[in-house]
Amino acid sequence: MNKSTDGFQWTEAAGLESGLPTLGAIQPQQRITKPKHSFDVIVIGAGYAGLTAARDLTTSGHSVLLVEARDRIGGRTWSSNLGGYPFELGGTWVHWNQPHIYREISRYNLQDDLENSHDLSGGINSFVLKEDGNTHNFTRAQEGELMSDLIGKLVNVDGALGRKLMPMPGSPSLGKDEIFAKYDAMSLADRIAQLDLTSTDKAILEGFLSITCGSKLEDASFGEMLRWWALNNYDMQLFMELCLTYKFRSGQSNFARKFFDEALSTGRLDYAFRAVTRSVTDDGTSVTVTTGTDKFRAKRVVCTIPLNCLKDVSFSPPLHPLKLEASKLGHVNQVSKTHVECANPELRSLSGTIARPYDKLTYIFGDGTTPAGNTHLVSFGSSLDGVHLQAEDDVEDTKRAFRAFVPDNQMDIKRVVFHNWSRDDFSKGAWEWLRPGMMSRKPYLDRLREKQGNVHFASADWAFLWRGFIDGGIEDGARVAMDVKTDLARIAGRSSRL
Amino acid sequence: MNKSTDGFQWTEAAGLESGLPTLGAIQPQQRITKPKHSFDVIVIGAGYAGLTAARDLTTSGHSVLLVEARDRIGGRTWSSNLGGYPFELGGTWVHWNQPHIYREISRYNLQDDLENSHDLSGGINSFVLKEDGNTHNFTRAQEGELMSDLIGKLVNVDGALGRKLMPMPGSPSLGKDEIFAKYDAMSLADRIAQLDLTSTDKAILEGFLSITCGSKLEDASFGEMLRWWALNNYDMQLFMELCLTYKFRSGQSNFARKFFDEALSTGRLDYAFRAVTRSVTDDGTSVTVTTGTDKFRAKRVVCTIPLNCLKDVSFSPPLHPLKLEASKLGHVNQVSKTHVECANPELRSLSGTIARPYDKLTYIFGDGTTPAGNTHLVSFGSSLDGVHLQAEDDVEDTKRAFRAFVPDNQMDIKRVVFHNWSRDDFSKGAWEWLRPGMMSRKPYLDRLREKQGNVHFASADWAFLWRGFIDGGIEDGARVAMDVKTDLARIAGRSSRL
């Protein structure tokens, strides 16, 4: 299998190595069959937004050049098969209530490729909370009730668990009413301060929220949480089912390949990997994209560069001031996600949180059983108390942070796998979570969605419905592809009348 | 606006008239630009499955002839604008948890065209139950709790409200396990007989179920109800939100036109309305479709004729025996759906059920306010106690059945609008609801989904996820379009090597 330079793996035999095999690494890394100035569309970025746009445009007859800074497709979502088992380095879980991704799962006949991450059949089948040096053990049912109660308190701003405030989380009008603006202006920390909670309850809630927003709670909008809650149908059990339960047996990169391969099968897709876009210049008739080593030109560009990186590219004419301001503010999610494979079948049903003092990893659960019969655990960490995991800096300390979740630190770790998103130049963070006020104070999202001249912008970071999710990337890629098709049809109509 | 011969309208001024104006009636009714034997694909049926297939195939470069028996697009889903207000004659409500339709709503930028049918702001804001000549009044909150309790009892076969039995309602493996087969073999009546209910509770439950399945409860699979319940996330409030709440301000026919117009804009769509397919003959290389007046030929056919009508068309080679048997058995839904516009603003928040003795209409609720300031009420009837509404036979009796829901029969009816699906030759019923055992006893659904030679079959009636819903039609149209594209690409590859 082809290898990406992204990601890290540690094993006893090889120690820490960078780079991981993945179905997402395309060989050869470049295919340019057309003159470099002759494309209908250049799509910048091969995450789900870019893949969807490239597929929709090539299958509808347009020539597309896909330009990607990395050596692989998938952006913030990709998987590596190690020991015959897919480790998800980024976006993972999906659900049939997420319309844009599930439409693709149906269309590619992958419905039965979904499986449940969780297996509550035995072993240490409990929710472990470490707080101030003490360990509390809850049953998984107690964990469910507790989380439901705590998140319920958090979101119950309207006496209807958020349903009155936000009946339609995908509405383009979202964020434009004053009551919502009030909550969006609050941080998660502001909101927690309004609640009457025991110290333990507060620790559990903060632990969960910290890895949901991936930042200090002071920096994260409470409005985003209300939006997530509405998307998850105002129910904690559904929140878990929709966001953290069903994943692909074959891994996300296998899924991403379906888009890429369909586009390629049209014969209209050219592509260049390891091509970092430096500038995008629109002369009013066509757009030139300059990478580190090359120049390409097309009638239209679809730019899928994430919010946190837009500011790093030179646009001419310049980016709309609100686009640039939003990118400079950035979203706040710098969550870490780290996997271990361990020879501890008794940990398959584990769930746990470490709170106060926060460790480098905050939340853990059993995510699968590998072909070797080992347990796969996934763990998330955030930056509460100024602690942030940089897993590759000291892999022994990373393993220690994993072992801290289990009694007597008994974990026989065979493999550690991760991608450090906070040090990734091409995403500068994980899934989108905006700062307080960013949804409502200025029309950042409206502006981010707008095309400028011949340059269109697509990203999960400003999708309407599941913003910040894979689903949102597919949604926005399809939206923009449709816009570009309409534009190109108009041009074609005009030139045929000349 | 163009008019369809489908549907009926009564007004005081004009009396009962057949035929309704609709955006779905295409003029001219025929456009044949290519030789009749030269199409890549003939799509039979212009409901959502056929529209989706025709759009997906034309936009990906194939020539398509769309053949439709009616004079309009939309199949079992269409709207008529009367007095500046869209009346939905068939399928109506949609939700962002329905992936295939919502993907299209996003893609066509119609998110803000959705509105809530319900307005609980005042007037007779209660749930009225008529039973054995007595009238019970419940608050809408009581109605919600009561329905939640009753449906909860019905579906709680596993101590987990159906979640354990059916965690993934869209799985292609659904119906293949023995426990589910046991419930699928039961009718709704069988299941109700297992419950310990008061007479009033039983009346409410039966009333609701009768218009959910559209048949006598003895004829309707309980397995279908478990499936609907799982699709609605195991929650009665979500059931109402997903199935009966959000509709298009511009009406379903406006939405359907988006598919048709996109296909047409490619220049690759020909079509013939009022063309009833009599036979489909596959000679192994191409397929001939014979309508009442014409013969057309294509490399492939996508047949979207509904389950209850498949048996009416002559196929050569013949339909797979299980396809034919399933069509002869048919699904059981013969629900009636009738609208009134009445000069009674106080009825906007009405909800009501008439049960025991059952009247011709069973369930009613306020569905909108028309530009004239009138209330739009929608009502469903089924065939309990052998009573079935044929609304056009005696429109005075139809109005009587509406008035029976309100105190002292006070309803000033200005307009009655309906489509009688039980007398519709091209659908022979409403949304799909299978008989006991049909999901599990024989692999009917698997066979219905299979292509035979060069003929592919698509319908909401055998979709994987929201089977029986608009969403399912779009799902299955996209699935089959993908199959056809793959087939045609293989042929093209083969011929290019010759």
mmCIF file of C-alpha atoms in Angstrom, chain A residues 55-56 59-61 95-100 102-104 106-109 111-112 114-116 163 167-173 230-231 233-235 237-238 241-242 246 262 268 464-466 475 478-479 482-483 485, chain B residues 55-56 59-61 95-100 102-104 106-109 111-112 114-116 163 167-173 230-231 233-235 237-238 241-242 246 262 268 464-466 475 478-479 482-483 485:
data_model
loop_
_atom_site.group_PDB
_atom_site.id
_atom_site.type_symbol
_atom_site.label_atom_id
_atom_site.label_comp_id
_atom_site.label_asym_id
_atom_site.label_seq_id
_atom_site.Cartn_x
_atom_site.Cartn_y
_atom_site.Cartn_z
ATOM 1 C CA ARG A 55 -16.291 14.435 -8.782
ATOM 2 C CA ASP A 56 -19.455 16.426 -9.440
ATOM 3 C CA THR A 59 -18.913 13.557 -14.026
ATOM 4 C CA SER A 60 -20.877 16.436 -15.493
ATOM 5 C CA GLY A 61 -18.405 16.897 -18.316
ATOM 6 C CA HIS A 95 -24.713 8.325 10.617
ATOM 7 C CA TRP A 96 -27.736 8.134 8.302
ATOM 8 C CA ASN A 97 -29.060 11.319 9.888
ATOM 9 C CA GLN A 98 -26.139 13.110 8.248
ATOM 10 C CA PRO A 99 -27.667 13.613 4.836
ATOM 11 C CA HIS A 100 -24.772 14.497 2.592
ATOM 12 C CA TYR A 102 -25.143 9.107 3.873
ATOM 13 C CA ARG A 103 -26.346 9.897 0.372
ATOM 14 C CA GLU A 104 -22.827 8.974 -0.758
ATOM 15 C CA SER A 106 -25.928 4.702 -0.256
ATOM 16 C CA ARG A 107 -24.750 5.639 -3.707
ATOM 17 C CA TYR A 108 -21.471 3.731 -3.249
ATOM 18 C CA ASN A 109 -23.323 0.795 -1.673
ATOM 19 C CA GLN A 111 -24.353 0.732 3.986
ATOM 20 C CA ASP A 112 -23.176 -2.621 5.309
ATOM 21 C CA LEU A 114 -20.721 0.555 8.756
ATOM 22 C CA GLU A 115 -20.107 -0.972 12.148
ATOM 23 C CA ASN A 116 -20.546 0.037 15.754
ATOM 24 C CA ARG A 163 -35.862 23.010 20.526
ATOM 25 C CA PRO A 167 -35.866 24.202 15.553
ATOM 26 C CA MET A 168 -33.968 24.067 12.239
ATOM 27 C CA PRO A 169 -30.203 23.812 12.750
ATOM 28 C CA GLY A 170 -29.518 23.836 8.994
ATOM 29 C CA SER A 171 -31.328 27.044 8.188
ATOM 30 C CA PRO A 172 -29.224 29.643 6.361
ATOM 31 C CA SER A 173 -30.905 32.195 8.670
ATOM 32 C CA ALA A 230 -29.985 20.560 17.637
ATOM 33 C CA LEU A 231 -28.231 18.586 14.902
ATOM 34 C CA ASN A 233 -32.015 15.932 17.728
ATOM 35 C CA TYR A 234 -31.855 17.386 21.243
ATOM 36 C CA ASP A 235 -30.971 14.067 22.855
ATOM 37 C CA GLN A 237 -28.167 9.232 23.429
ATOM 38 C CA LEU A 238 -28.645 10.364 19.826
ATOM 39 C CA GLU A 241 -25.142 7.595 18.197
ATOM 40 C CA LEU A 242 -24.777 10.277 15.539
ATOM 41 C CA TYR A 246 -20.839 4.179 13.401
ATOM 42 C CA GLU A 262 -15.253 8.016 -9.849
ATOM 43 C CA ARG A 268 -11.476 14.372 -17.109
ATOM 44 C CA PHE A 464 -25.015 25.046 6.574
ATOM 45 C CA LEU A 465 -26.029 21.832 8.321
ATOM 46 C CA TRP A 466 -23.312 19.603 9.801
ATOM 47 C CA GLU A 475 -22.499 19.468 1.425
ATOM 48 C CA ALA A 478 -21.720 19.875 -3.851
ATOM 49 C CA ARG A 479 -23.135 23.374 -3.376
ATOM 50 C CA MET A 482 -23.520 23.279 -8.647
ATOM 51 C CA ASP A 483 -22.698 27.016 -8.698
ATOM 52 C CA LYS A 485 -21.708 24.254 -13.321
ATOM 53 C CA ARG B 55 -31.144 13.750 -13.924
ATOM 54 C CA ASP B 56 -28.143 11.716 -12.803
ATOM 55 C CA THR B 59 -25.934 15.236 -16.287
ATOM 56 C CA SER B 60 -23.331 12.503 -16.672
ATOM 57 C CA GLY B 61 -23.567 12.585 -20.434
ATOM 58 C CA HIS B 95 -36.579 16.555 7.224
ATOM 59 C CA TRP B 96 -32.817 16.933 7.283
ATOM 60 C CA ASN B 97 -32.567 13.490 8.862
ATOM 61 C CA GLN B 98 -33.792 12.093 5.543
ATOM 62 C CA PRO B 99 -30.469 12.016 3.744
ATOM 63 C CA HIS B 100 -31.349 11.620 0.099
ATOM 64 C CA TYR B 102 -32.098 16.730 2.107
ATOM 65 C CA ARG B 103 -28.988 16.417 -0.007
ATOM 66 C CA GLU B 104 -31.127 17.668 -2.891
ATOM 67 C CA SER B 106 -29.199 21.648 0.012
ATOM 68 C CA ARG B 107 -27.989 21.293 -3.546
ATOM 69 C CA TYR B 108 -30.937 23.274 -4.909
ATOM 70 C CA ASN B 109 -30.584 25.869 -2.113
ATOM 71 C CA GLN B 111 -33.219 25.041 2.937
ATOM 72 C CA ASP B 112 -35.122 28.204 3.744
ATOM 73 C CA LEU B 114 -38.997 24.705 4.455
ATOM 74 C CA GLU B 115 -41.631 25.766 6.961
ATOM 75 C CA ASN B 116 -43.428 24.212 9.901
ATOM 76 C CA ARG B 163 -33.100 0.043 19.609
ATOM 77 C CA PRO B 167 -30.010 -0.410 15.553
ATOM 78 C CA MET B 168 -29.483 0.286 11.832
ATOM 79 C CA PRO B 169 -32.775 0.665 9.977
ATOM 80 C CA GLY B 170 -31.047 1.225 6.622
ATOM 81 C CA SER B 171 -28.966 -1.926 6.637
ATOM 82 C CA PRO B 172 -29.385 -4.125 3.557
ATOM 83 C CA SER B 173 -29.338 -7.051 6.012
ATOM 84 C CA ALA B 230 -36.097 3.173 14.130
ATOM 85 C CA LEU B 231 -35.914 5.614 11.200
ATOM 86 C CA ASN B 233 -34.770 7.647 16.098
ATOM 87 C CA TYR B 234 -36.964 5.716 18.538
ATOM 88 C CA ASP B 235 -38.829 8.765 19.751
ATOM 89 C CA GLN B 237 -41.616 13.616 19.171
ATOM 90 C CA LEU B 238 -38.985 12.998 16.503
ATOM 91 C CA GLU B 241 -40.906 16.138 13.506
ATOM 92 C CA LEU B 242 -39.446 13.908 10.817
ATOM 93 C CA TYR B 246 -41.568 20.432 7.645
ATOM 94 C CA GLU B 262 -31.627 20.299 -14.450
ATOM 95 C CA ARG B 268 -29.889 15.276 -23.354
ATOM 96 C CA PHE B 464 -33.063 0.593 1.826
ATOM 97 C CA LEU B 465 -33.480 3.476 4.265
ATOM 98 C CA TRP B 466 -36.661 5.611 4.088
ATOM 99 C CA GLU B 475 -32.204 6.983 -2.921
ATOM 100 C CA ALA B 478 -29.577 7.382 -7.573
ATOM 101 C CA ARG B 479 -28.575 3.783 -6.846
ATOM 102 C CA MET B 482 -25.078 4.618 -10.714
ATOM 103 C CA ASP B 483 -25.512 0.977 -11.787
ATOM 104 C CA LYS B 485 -23.627 4.424 -15.609
#
